CSV table of C-alpha atoms and ligand atoms in Angstrom, one decimal:
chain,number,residue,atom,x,y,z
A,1,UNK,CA,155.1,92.2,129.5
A,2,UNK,CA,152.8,89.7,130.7
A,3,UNK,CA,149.2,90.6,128.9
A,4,UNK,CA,146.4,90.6,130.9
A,5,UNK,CA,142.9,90.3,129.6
A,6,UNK,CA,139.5,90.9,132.2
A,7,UNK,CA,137.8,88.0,133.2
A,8,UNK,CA,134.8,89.8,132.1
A,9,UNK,CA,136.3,89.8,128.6
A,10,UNK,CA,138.2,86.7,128.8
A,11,UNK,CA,134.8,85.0,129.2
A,12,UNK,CA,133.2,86.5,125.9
A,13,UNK,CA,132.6,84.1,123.2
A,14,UNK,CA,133.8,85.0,119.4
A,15,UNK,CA,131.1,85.6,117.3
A,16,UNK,CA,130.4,82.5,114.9
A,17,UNK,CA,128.1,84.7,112.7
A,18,UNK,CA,132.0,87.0,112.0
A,19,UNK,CA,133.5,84.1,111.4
A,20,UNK,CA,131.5,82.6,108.7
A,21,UNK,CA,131.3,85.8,106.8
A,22,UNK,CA,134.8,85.8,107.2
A,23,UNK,CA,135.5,82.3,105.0
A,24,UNK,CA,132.5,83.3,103.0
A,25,UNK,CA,135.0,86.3,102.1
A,26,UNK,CA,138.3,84.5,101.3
A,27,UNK,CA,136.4,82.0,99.2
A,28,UNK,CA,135.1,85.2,97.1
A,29,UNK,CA,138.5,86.5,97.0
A,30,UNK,CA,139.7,82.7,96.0
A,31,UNK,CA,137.6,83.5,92.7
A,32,UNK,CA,134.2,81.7,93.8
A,33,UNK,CA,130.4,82.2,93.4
A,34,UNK,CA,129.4,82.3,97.1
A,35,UNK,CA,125.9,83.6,97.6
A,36,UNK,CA,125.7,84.6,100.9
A,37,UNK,CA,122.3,84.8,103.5
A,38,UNK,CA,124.5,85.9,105.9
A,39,UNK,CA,123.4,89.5,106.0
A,40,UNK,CA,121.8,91.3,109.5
A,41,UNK,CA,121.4,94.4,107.7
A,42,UNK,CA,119.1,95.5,104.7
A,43,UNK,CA,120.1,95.3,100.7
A,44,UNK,CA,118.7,98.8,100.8
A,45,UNK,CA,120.3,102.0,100.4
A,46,UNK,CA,119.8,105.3,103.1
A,47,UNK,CA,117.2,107.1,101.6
A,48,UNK,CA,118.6,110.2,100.1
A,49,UNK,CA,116.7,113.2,101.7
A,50,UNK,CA,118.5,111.2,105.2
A,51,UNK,CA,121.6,111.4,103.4
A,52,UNK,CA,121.2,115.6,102.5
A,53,UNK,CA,119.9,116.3,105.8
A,54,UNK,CA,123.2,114.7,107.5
A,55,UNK,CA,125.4,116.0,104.6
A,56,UNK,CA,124.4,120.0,104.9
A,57,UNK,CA,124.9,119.2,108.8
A,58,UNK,CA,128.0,118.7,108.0
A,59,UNK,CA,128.5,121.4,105.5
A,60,UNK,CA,127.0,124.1,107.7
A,61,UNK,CA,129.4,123.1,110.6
A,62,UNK,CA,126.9,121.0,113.0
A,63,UNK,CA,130.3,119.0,114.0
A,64,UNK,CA,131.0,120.0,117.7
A,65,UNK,CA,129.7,117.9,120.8
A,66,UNK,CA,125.9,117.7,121.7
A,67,UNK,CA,124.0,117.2,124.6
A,68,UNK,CA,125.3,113.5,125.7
A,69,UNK,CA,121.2,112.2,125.8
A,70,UNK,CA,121.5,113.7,121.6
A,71,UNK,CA,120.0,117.0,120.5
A,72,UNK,CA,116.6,118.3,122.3
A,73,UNK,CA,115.0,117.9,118.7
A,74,UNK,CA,115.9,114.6,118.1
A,75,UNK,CA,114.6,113.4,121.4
A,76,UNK,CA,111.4,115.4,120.7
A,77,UNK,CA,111.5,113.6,117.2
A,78,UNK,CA,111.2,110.4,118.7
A,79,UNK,CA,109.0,110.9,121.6
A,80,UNK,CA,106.5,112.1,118.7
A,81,UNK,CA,107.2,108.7,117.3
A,82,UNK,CA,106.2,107.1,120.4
A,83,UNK,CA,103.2,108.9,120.8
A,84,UNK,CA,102.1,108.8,117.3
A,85,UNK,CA,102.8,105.3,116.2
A,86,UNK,CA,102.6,103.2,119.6
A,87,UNK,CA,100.3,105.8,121.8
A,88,UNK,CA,102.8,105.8,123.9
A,89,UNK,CA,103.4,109.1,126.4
A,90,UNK,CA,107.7,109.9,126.8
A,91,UNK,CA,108.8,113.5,127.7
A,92,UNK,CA,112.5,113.8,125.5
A,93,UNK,CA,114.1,113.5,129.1
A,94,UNK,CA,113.3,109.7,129.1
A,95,UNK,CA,114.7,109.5,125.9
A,96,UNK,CA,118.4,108.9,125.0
A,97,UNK,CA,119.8,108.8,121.9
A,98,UNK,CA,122.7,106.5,121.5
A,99,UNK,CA,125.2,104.8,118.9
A,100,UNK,CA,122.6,102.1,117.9
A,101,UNK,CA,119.9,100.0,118.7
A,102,UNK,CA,123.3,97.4,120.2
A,103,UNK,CA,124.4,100.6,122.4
A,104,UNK,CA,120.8,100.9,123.4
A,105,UNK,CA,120.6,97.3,124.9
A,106,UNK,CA,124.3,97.8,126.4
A,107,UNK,CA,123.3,100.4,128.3
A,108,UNK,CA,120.4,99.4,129.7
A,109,UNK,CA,122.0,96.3,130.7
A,110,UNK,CA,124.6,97.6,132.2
A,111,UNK,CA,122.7,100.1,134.4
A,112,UNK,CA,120.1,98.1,135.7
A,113,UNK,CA,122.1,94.8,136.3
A,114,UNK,CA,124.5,94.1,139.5
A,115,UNK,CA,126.8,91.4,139.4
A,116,UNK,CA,125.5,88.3,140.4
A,117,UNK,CA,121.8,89.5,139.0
A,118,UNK,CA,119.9,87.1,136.4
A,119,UNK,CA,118.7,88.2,132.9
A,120,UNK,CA,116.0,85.8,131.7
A,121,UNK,CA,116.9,85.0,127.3
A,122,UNK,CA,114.4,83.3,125.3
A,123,UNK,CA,116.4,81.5,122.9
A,124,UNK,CA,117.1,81.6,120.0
A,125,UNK,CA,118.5,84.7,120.8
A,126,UNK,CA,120.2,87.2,119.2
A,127,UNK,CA,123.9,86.9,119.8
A,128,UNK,CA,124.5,89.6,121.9
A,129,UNK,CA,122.5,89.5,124.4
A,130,UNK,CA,124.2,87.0,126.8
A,131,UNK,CA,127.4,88.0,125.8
A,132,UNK,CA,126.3,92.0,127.1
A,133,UNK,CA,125.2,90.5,130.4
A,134,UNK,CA,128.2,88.9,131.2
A,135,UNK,CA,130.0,91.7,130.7
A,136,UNK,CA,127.9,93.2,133.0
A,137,UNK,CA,129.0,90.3,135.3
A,138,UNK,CA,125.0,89.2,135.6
A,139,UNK,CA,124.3,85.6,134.4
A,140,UNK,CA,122.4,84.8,131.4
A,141,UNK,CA,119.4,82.3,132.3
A,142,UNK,CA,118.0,80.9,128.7
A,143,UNK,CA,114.8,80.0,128.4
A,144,UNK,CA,115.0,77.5,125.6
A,145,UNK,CA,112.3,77.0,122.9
A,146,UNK,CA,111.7,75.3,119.3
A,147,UNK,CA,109.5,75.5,116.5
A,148,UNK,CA,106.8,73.4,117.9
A,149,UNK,CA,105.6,76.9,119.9
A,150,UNK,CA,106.7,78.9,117.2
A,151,UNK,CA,109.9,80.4,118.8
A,152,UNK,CA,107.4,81.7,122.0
A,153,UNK,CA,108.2,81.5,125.7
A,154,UNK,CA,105.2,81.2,127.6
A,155,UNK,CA,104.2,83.0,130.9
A,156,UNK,CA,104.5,80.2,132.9
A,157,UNK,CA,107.9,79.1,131.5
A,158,UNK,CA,108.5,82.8,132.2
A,159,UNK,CA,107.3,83.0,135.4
A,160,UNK,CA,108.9,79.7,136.4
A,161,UNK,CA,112.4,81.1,135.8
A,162,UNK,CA,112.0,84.6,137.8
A,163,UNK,CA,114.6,83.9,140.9
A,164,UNK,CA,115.2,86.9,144.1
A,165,UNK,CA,118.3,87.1,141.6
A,166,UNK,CA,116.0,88.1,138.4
A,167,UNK,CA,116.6,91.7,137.1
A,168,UNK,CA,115.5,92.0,133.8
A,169,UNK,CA,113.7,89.8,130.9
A,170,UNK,CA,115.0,90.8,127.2
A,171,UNK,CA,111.8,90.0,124.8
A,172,UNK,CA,112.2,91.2,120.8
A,173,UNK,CA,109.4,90.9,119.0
A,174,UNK,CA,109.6,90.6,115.9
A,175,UNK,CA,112.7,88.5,116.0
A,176,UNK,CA,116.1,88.4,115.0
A,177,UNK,CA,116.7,85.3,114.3
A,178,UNK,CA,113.4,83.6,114.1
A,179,UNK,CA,111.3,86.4,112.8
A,180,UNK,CA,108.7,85.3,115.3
A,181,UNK,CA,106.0,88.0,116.2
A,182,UNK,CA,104.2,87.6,119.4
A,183,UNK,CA,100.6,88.7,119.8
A,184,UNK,CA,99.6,91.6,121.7
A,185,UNK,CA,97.4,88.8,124.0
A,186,UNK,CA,100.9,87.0,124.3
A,187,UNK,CA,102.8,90.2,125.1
A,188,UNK,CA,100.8,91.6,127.5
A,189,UNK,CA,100.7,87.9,129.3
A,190,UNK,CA,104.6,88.0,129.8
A,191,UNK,CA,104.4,91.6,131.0
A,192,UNK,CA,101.9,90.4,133.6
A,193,UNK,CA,104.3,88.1,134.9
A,194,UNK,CA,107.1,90.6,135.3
A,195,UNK,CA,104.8,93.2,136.8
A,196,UNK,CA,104.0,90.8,139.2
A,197,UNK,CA,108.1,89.8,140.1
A,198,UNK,CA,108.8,93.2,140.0
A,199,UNK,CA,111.4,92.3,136.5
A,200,UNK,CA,112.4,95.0,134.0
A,201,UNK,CA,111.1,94.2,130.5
A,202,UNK,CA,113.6,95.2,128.0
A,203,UNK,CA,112.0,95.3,124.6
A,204,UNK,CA,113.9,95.5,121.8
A,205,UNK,CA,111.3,96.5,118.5
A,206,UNK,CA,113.9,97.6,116.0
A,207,UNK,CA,112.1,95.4,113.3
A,208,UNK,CA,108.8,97.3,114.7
A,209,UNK,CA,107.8,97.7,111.1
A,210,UNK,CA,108.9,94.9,109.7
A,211,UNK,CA,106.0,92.9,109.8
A,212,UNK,CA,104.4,91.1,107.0
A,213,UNK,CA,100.7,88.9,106.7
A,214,UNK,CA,98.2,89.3,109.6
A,215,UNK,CA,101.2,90.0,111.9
A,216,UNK,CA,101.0,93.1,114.0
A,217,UNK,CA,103.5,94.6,116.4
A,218,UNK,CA,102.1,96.2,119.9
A,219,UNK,CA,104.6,97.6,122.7
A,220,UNK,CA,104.6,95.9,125.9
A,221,UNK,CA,104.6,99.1,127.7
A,222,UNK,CA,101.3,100.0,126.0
A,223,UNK,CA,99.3,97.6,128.1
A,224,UNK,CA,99.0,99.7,131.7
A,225,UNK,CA,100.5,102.2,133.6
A,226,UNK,CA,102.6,99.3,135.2
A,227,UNK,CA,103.6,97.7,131.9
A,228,UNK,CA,104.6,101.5,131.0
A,229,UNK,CA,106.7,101.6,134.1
A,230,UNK,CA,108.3,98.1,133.9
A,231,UNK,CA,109.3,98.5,130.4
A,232,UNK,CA,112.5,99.5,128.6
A,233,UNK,CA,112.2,100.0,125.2
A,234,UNK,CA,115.6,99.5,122.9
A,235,UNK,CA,115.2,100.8,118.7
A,236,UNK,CA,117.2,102.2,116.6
A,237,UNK,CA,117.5,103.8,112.9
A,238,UNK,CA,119.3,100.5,111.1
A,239,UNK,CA,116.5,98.5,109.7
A,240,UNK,CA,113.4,100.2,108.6
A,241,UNK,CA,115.5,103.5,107.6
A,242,UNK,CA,118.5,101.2,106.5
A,243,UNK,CA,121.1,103.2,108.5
A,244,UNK,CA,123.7,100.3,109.8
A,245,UNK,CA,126.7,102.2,109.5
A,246,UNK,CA,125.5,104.9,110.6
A,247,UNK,CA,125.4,103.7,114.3
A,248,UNK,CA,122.6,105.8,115.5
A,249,UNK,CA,119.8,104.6,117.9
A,250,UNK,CA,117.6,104.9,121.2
A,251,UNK,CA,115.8,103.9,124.1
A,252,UNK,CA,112.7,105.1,126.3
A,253,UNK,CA,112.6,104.3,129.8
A,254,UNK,CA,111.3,105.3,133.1
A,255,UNK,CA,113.0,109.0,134.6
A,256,UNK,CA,115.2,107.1,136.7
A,257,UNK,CA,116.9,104.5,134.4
A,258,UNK,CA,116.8,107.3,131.4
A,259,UNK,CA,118.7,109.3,134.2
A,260,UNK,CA,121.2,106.9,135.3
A,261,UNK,CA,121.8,105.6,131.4
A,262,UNK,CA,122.4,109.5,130.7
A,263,UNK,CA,125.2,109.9,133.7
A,264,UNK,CA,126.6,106.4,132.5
A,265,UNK,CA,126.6,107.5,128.5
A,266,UNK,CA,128.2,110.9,129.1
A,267,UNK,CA,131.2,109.0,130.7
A,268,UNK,CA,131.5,106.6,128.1
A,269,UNK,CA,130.6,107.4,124.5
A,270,UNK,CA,129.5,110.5,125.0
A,271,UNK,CA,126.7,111.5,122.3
A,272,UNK,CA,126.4,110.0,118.8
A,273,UNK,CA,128.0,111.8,116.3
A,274,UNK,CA,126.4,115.0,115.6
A,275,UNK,CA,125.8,115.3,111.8
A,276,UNK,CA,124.3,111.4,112.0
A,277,UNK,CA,121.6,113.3,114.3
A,278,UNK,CA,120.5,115.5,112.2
A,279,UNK,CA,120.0,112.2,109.1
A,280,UNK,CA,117.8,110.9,112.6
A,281,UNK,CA,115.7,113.8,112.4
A,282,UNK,CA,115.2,113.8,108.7
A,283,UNK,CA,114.5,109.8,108.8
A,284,UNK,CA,111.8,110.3,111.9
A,285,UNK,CA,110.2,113.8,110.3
A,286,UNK,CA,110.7,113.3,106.4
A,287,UNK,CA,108.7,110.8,104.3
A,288,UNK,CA,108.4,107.3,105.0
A,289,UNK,CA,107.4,105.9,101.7
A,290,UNK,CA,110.4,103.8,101.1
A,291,UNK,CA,109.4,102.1,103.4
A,292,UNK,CA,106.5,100.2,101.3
A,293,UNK,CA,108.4,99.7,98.6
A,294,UNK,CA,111.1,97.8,100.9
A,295,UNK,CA,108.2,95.5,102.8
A,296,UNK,CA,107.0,94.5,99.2
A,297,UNK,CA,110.3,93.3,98.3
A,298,UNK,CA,111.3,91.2,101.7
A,299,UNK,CA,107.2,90.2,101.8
A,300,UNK,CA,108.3,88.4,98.2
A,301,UNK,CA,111.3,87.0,99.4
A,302,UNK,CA,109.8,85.9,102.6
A,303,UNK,CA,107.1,83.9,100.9
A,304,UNK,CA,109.3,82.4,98.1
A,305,UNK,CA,111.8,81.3,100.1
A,306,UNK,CA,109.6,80.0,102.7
A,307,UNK,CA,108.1,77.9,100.3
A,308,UNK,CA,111.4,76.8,98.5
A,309,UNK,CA,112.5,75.8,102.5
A,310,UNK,CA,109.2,73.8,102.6
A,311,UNK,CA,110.1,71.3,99.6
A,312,UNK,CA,113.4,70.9,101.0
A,313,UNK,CA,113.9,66.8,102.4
A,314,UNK,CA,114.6,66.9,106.3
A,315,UNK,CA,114.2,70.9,106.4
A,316,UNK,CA,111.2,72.3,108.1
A,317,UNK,CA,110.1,75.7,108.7
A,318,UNK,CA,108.1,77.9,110.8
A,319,UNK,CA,106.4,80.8,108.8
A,320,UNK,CA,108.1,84.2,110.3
A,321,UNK,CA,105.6,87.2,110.4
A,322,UNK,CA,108.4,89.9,110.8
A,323,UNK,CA,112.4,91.2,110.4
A,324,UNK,CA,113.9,89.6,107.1
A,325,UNK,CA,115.4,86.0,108.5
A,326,UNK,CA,114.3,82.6,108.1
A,327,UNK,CA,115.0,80.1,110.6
A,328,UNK,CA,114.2,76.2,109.0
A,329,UNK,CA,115.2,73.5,111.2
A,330,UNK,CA,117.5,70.6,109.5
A,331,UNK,CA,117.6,68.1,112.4
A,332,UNK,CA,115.8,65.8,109.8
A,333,UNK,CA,119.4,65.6,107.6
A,334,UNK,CA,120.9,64.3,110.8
A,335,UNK,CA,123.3,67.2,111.5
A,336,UNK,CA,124.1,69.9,113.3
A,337,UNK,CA,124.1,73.1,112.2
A,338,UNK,CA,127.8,74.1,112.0
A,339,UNK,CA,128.7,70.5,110.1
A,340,UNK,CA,125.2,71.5,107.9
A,341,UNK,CA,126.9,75.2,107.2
A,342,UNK,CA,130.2,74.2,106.8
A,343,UNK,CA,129.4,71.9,104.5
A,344,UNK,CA,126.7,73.8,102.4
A,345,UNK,CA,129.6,76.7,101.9
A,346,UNK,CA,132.4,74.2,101.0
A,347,UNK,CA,130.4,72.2,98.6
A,348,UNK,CA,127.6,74.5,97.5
A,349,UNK,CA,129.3,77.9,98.3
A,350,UNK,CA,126.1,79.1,99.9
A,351,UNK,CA,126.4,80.9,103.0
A,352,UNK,CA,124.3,80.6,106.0
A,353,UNK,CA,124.1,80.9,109.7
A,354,UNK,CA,124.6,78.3,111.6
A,355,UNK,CA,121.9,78.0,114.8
A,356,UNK,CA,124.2,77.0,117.6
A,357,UNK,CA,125.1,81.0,117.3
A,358,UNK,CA,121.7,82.1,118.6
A,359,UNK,CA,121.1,78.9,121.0
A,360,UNK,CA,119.6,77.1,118.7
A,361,UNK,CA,121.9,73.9,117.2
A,362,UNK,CA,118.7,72.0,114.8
A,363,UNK,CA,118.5,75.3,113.0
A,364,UNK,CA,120.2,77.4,110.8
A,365,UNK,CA,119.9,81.5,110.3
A,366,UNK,CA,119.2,82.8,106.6
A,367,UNK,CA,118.9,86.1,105.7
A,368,UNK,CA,116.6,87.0,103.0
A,369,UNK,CA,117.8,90.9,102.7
A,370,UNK,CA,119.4,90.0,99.8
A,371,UNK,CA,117.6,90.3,96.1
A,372,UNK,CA,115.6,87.5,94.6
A,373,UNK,CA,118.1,86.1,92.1
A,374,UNK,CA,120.9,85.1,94.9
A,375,UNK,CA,117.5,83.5,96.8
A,376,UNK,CA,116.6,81.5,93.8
A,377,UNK,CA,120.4,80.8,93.2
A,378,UNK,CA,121.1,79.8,96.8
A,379,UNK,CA,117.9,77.8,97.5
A,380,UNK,CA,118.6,75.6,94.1
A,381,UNK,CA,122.2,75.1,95.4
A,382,UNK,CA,120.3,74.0,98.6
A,383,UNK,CA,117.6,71.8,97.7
A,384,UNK,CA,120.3,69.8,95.4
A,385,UNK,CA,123.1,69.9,99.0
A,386,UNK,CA,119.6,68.1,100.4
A,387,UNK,CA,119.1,65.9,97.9
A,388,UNK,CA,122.7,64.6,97.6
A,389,UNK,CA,122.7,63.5,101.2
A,390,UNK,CA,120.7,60.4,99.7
B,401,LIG,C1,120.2,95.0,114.2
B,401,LIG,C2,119.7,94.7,115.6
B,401,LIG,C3,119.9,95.7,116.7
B,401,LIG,C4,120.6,97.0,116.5
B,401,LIG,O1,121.5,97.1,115.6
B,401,LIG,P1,122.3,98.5,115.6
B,401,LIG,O2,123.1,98.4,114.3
B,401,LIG,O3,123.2,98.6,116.8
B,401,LIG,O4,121.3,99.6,115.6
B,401,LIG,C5,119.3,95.4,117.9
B,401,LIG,N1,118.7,94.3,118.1
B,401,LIG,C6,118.5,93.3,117.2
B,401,LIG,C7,117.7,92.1,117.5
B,401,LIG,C8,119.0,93.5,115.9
B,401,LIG,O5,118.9,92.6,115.0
């Protein structure tokens, strides 16, 4: 048989982040100390009454199909969310519950792009994104920037990039990688600009609460009626109720797209698993005090590692104000980022992200969702991989 692959798939690249963890792994199993800030996920556990509400599910038999969209009181679960935390107005028909906050940007994609159309990417980006639009046979346009602006696209770069072609503009705020958090004046400016294109925001705000200093997180579609109806919003349950594995998320979105994502899911993956629903439920209605306890923690990690970064010769940093990454630049040692990783996890055995990954080749990715010893541990191993370059 002669094996044939899609050009659609053909043309995907491997993800670098997988393959780094990947040697980090062998050179544990090869007996070393590798301290890894590879991690996109938090060091936390589920909180346990998420855990009970999914596990009697499952006891009392709640394992059969459910409505493709999730359960009605899920969807009314969120759409409380909305309208409690963001003051935003959804009815649980513009609500669809999905297998993840990465599902949730899939879909959208997939529904609102035709082949051919343009999806505007600030970069640094987070690594799927340009990957889902090509499978949706739309072409990525990124918008590069650096740290000099703090990660931020401006309107006019914005505005200068919108084409006839131009569908939709992905914005996630705060960031994954850069942990940049736009302000509301800043969000609402590059709303303007796609309300006047006619250009679907896509907002993905599954680090919503995830902020840290003076930061504060505001929803594009909060701004008008219009930003309302030009915006898609893409969470999930992963990061501030530590659910990764349990691949459970959502999106709000106008009738129409909710509609056609709905008729698209319920030919595809059908709904997320049922008992995982219910641990939604519980995580949206039950108490959120873990939450405090978890932002006190990556607050301390933030600021210590920041300042470790700081001392660092040829490393500078921008001060993130959300998620739980770090994003220095190390241009100033005179490499790139994979020869700087590479070479930090062969000779140092600490593991970081290289910044080519998320468009970004000056900078590298590290994750501080790991516990303050390995930050201490990995940042000395650093500082001294700096130091040695003479
Ligand atoms: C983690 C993450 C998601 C969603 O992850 P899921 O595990 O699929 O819920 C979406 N967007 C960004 C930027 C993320 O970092």
């Amino acid at each position: 048989m002669e094996h044939h692959i899609s050009n659609r798939v053909a043309s995907l690249t491997p993800s670098l982040t997988l393959a780094i963890s990947a040697k980090a792994k062998q050179m544990r199993a090869d007996g070393l100390d590798v301290v890894g800030f590879g991690a996109g996920e938090p060091d936390f556990d589920t909180p346990e009454h998420i855990k009970e509400a999914a596990t009697k599910a499952l006891r009392d038999g709640f394992t059969k199909y459910t409505p493709s969209s999730g359960v009605i009181e899920l969807r009314e679960a969120i759409a409380t969310k909305f309208q409690e935390e963001n003051g935003l107005t959804y009815s649980p028909s513009q609500i669809i519950v999905n297998c993840g906050g990465k599902h949730s940007c899939y879909n959208v994609i997939m529904a609102t792009c035709d082949p051919g159309d343009e999806v505007i990417i600030p970069a640094p980006y987070w690594v799927s994104y340009p990957e889902m639009a090509k499978l949706a046979e739309a072409v990525p346009v990124i918008l590069p920037t650096n740290d000099e602006t703090a990660f931020k696209v401006t309107p006019a770069q914005l505005e200068a990039a919108i084409t006839d072609k131009t569908r939709l503009f992905i914005l996630n705020s705060p960031s994954n990688p850069t942990g940049t958090v736009y302000t509301p004046d800043e969000i609402k400016a590059l709303g303007d600009v796609c309300i006047a294109k006619g250009v679907y925001i896509m907002s993905d705000e599954i680090y919503e609460r995830l902020i840290y200093g003076d930061s504060v997180h505001r929803s594009v579609a909060t701004f008008s009626p219009e930003h309302y109806d030009h915006t898609i919003i893409v969470h999930g349950f992963a990061k501030a109720w530590s659910m990764t594995g349990w691949r459970l998320g959502f999106l709000a979105a106008p009738d129409p797209v909710a509609k056609a994502i709905n008729a698209m899911q319920s030919h595809s993956t059908s709904n997320p698993t049922s008992f995982a629903q219910m641990g939604g439920i519980a995580a949206l209605q039950g108490p959120q005090a873990h939450l405090s306890g978890w932002l006190v923690q990556f607050d301390k990690r933030r600021r210590a590692a920041y300042e470790r970064l700081l001392a660092m010769k040829g490393v500078t940093c921008v001060e993130p104000g959300g998620a739980f990454y770090l994003f220095p630049n190390i241009s100033g040692t005179g490499m790139g980022s994979v020869e700087f990783c590479d070479r930090l996890l062969q000779e140092k055995q600490v593991a970081m992200v290289p910044g080519v990954a998320f468009g970004s080749d000056s900078c590298l990715r590290m994750s501080y969702a790991t516990n303050m010893e390995n930050i201490e541990k990995g940042l000395d191993r650093m500082a001294d991989f700096v130091e040695s370059l003479g």
